[in-house]
mmCIF file of C-alpha atoms in Angstrom:
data_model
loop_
_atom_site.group_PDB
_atom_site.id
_atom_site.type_symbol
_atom_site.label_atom_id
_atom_site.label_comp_id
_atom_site.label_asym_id
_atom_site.label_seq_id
_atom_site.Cartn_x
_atom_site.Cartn_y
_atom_site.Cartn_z
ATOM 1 C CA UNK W 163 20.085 -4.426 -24.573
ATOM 2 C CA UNK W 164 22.230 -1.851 -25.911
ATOM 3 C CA UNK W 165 19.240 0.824 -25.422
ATOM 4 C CA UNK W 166 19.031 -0.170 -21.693
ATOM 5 C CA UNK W 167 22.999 0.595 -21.452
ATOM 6 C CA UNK W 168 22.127 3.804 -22.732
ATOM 7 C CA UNK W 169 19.407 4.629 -20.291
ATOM 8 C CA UNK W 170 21.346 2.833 -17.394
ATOM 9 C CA UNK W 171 22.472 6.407 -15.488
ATOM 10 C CA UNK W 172 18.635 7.497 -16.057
ATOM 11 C CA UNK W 173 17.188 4.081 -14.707
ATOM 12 C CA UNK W 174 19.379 4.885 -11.654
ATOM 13 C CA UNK W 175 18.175 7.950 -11.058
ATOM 14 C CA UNK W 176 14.470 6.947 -11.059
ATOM 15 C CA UNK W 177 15.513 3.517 -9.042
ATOM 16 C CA UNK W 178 16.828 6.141 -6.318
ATOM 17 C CA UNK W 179 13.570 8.751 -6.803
ATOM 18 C CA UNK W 180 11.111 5.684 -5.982
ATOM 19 C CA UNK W 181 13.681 5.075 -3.108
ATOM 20 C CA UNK W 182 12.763 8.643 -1.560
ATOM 21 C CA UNK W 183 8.800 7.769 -2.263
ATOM 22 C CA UNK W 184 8.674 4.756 -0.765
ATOM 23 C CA UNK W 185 9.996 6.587 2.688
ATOM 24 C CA UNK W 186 7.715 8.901 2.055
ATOM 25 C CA UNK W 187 4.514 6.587 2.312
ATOM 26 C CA UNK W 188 6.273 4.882 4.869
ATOM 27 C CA UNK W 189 6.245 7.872 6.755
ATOM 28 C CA UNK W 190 2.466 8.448 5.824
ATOM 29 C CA UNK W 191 1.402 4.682 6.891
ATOM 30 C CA UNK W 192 3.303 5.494 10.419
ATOM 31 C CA UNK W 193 1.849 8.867 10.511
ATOM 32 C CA UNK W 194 -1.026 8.831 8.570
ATOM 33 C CA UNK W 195 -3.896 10.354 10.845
ATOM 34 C CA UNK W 196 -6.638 8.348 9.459
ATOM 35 C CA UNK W 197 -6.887 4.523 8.564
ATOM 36 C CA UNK W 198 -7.944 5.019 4.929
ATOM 37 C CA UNK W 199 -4.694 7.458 4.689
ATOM 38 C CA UNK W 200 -2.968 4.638 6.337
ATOM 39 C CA UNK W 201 -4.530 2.173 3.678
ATOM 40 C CA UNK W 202 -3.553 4.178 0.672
ATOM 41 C CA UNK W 203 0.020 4.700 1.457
ATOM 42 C CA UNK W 204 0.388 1.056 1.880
ATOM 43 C CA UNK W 205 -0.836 0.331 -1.629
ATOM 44 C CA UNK W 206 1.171 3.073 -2.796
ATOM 45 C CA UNK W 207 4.418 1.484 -1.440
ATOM 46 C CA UNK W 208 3.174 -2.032 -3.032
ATOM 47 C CA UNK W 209 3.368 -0.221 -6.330
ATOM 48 C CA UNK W 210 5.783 1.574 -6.098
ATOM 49 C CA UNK W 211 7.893 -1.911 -5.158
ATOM 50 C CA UNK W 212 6.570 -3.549 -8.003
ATOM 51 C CA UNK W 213 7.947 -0.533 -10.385
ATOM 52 C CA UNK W 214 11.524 -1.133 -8.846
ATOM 53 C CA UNK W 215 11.873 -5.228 -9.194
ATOM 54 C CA UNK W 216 10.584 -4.052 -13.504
ATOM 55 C CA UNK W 217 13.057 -1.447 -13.497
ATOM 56 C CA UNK W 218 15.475 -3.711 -11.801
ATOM 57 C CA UNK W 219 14.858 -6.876 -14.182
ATOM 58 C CA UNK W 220 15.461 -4.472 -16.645
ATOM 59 C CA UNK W 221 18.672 -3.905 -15.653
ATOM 60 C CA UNK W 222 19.909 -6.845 -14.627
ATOM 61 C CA UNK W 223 18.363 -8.336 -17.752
ATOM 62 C CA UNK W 224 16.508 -10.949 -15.659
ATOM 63 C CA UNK W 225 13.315 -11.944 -16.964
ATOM 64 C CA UNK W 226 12.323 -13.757 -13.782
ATOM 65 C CA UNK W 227 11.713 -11.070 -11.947
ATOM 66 C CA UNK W 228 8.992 -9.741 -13.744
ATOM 67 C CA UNK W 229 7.042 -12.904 -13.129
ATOM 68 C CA UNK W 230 8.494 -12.263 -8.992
ATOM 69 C CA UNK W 231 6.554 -8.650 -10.144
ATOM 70 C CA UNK W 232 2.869 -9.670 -11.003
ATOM 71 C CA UNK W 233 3.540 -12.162 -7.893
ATOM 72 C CA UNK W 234 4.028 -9.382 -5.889
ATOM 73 C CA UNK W 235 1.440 -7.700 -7.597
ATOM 74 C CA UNK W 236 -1.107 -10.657 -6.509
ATOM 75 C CA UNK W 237 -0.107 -10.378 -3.032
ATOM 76 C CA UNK W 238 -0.132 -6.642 -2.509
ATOM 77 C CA UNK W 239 -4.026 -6.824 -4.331
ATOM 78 C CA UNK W 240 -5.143 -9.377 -1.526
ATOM 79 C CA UNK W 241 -3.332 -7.736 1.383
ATOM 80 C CA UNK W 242 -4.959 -4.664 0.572
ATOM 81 C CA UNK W 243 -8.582 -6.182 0.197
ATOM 82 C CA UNK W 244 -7.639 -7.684 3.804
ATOM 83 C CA UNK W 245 -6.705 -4.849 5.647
ATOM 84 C CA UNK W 246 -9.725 -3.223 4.231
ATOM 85 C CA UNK W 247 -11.908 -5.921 5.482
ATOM 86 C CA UNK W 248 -10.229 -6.018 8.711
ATOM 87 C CA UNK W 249 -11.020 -2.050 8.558
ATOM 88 C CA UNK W 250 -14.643 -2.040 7.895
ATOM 89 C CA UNK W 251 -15.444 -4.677 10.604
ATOM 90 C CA UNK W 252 -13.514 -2.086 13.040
ATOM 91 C CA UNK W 253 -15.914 0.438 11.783
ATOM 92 C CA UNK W 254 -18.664 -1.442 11.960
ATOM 93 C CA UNK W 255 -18.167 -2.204 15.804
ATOM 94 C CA UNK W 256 -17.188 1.185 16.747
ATOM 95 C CA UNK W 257 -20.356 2.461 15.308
ATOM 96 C CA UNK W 258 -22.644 -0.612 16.588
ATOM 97 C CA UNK W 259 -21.121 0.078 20.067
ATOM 98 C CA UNK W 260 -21.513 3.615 19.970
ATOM 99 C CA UNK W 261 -25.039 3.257 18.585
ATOM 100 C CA UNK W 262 -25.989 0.698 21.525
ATOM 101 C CA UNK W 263 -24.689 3.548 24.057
ATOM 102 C CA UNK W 264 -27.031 5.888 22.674
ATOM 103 C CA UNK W 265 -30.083 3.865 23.126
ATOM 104 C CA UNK W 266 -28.714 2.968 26.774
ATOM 105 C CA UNK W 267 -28.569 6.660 28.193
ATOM 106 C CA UNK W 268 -32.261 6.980 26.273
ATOM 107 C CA UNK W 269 -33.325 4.560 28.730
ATOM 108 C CA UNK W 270 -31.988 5.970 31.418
ATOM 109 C CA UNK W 271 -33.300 9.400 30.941
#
């Protein structure tokens, strides 16, 4: 404990860096001009949350929020895989639709 009283000021400082970079992929999820761009910065802020609750219990000295951490951790994995998922099937009917135009102005010509 008397190492992490020490380090407090520096913990601080990092607490308030991974404040900055988690606007930062905000910004880039908003922004982002692609979906996987999108997708990335989204995992990025789910680990970059899971770095501040450790650094937090840390602090605080509260083990229980390293077990709310690897729940976290669970949940940011599976919304992840999801929006993926949801992403491909997108893809998949974009290009099945465009595909199925193709072959219609074929006919016509």
């Amino acid at each position: 404990m008397e190492l992490v009283q020490q380090y407090s000021g520096i913990f601080h400082i990092i607490l308030v860096i991974l404040a900055l970079l988690t606007i930062c992929c905000l910004i880039r999820a908003v922004m982002g001009p692609t979906i996987a761009d999108r997708l990335v910065a989204v995992n990025m802020m789910g680990t970059i949350v899971m770095v501040i609750i450790a650094v937090l219990g840390l602090l605080m000295d509260e083990d229980y929020l390293v077990d709310i951490c690897l729940i976290y951790a669970m949940i940011s994995f599976l919304a992840v895989v999801v929006l993926t998922k949801v992403y491909t099937g997108v893809y998949k009917e974009h290009r099945e639709r465009l595909e199925k135009k193709c072959r219609e102005e074929e006919k016509e010509e």
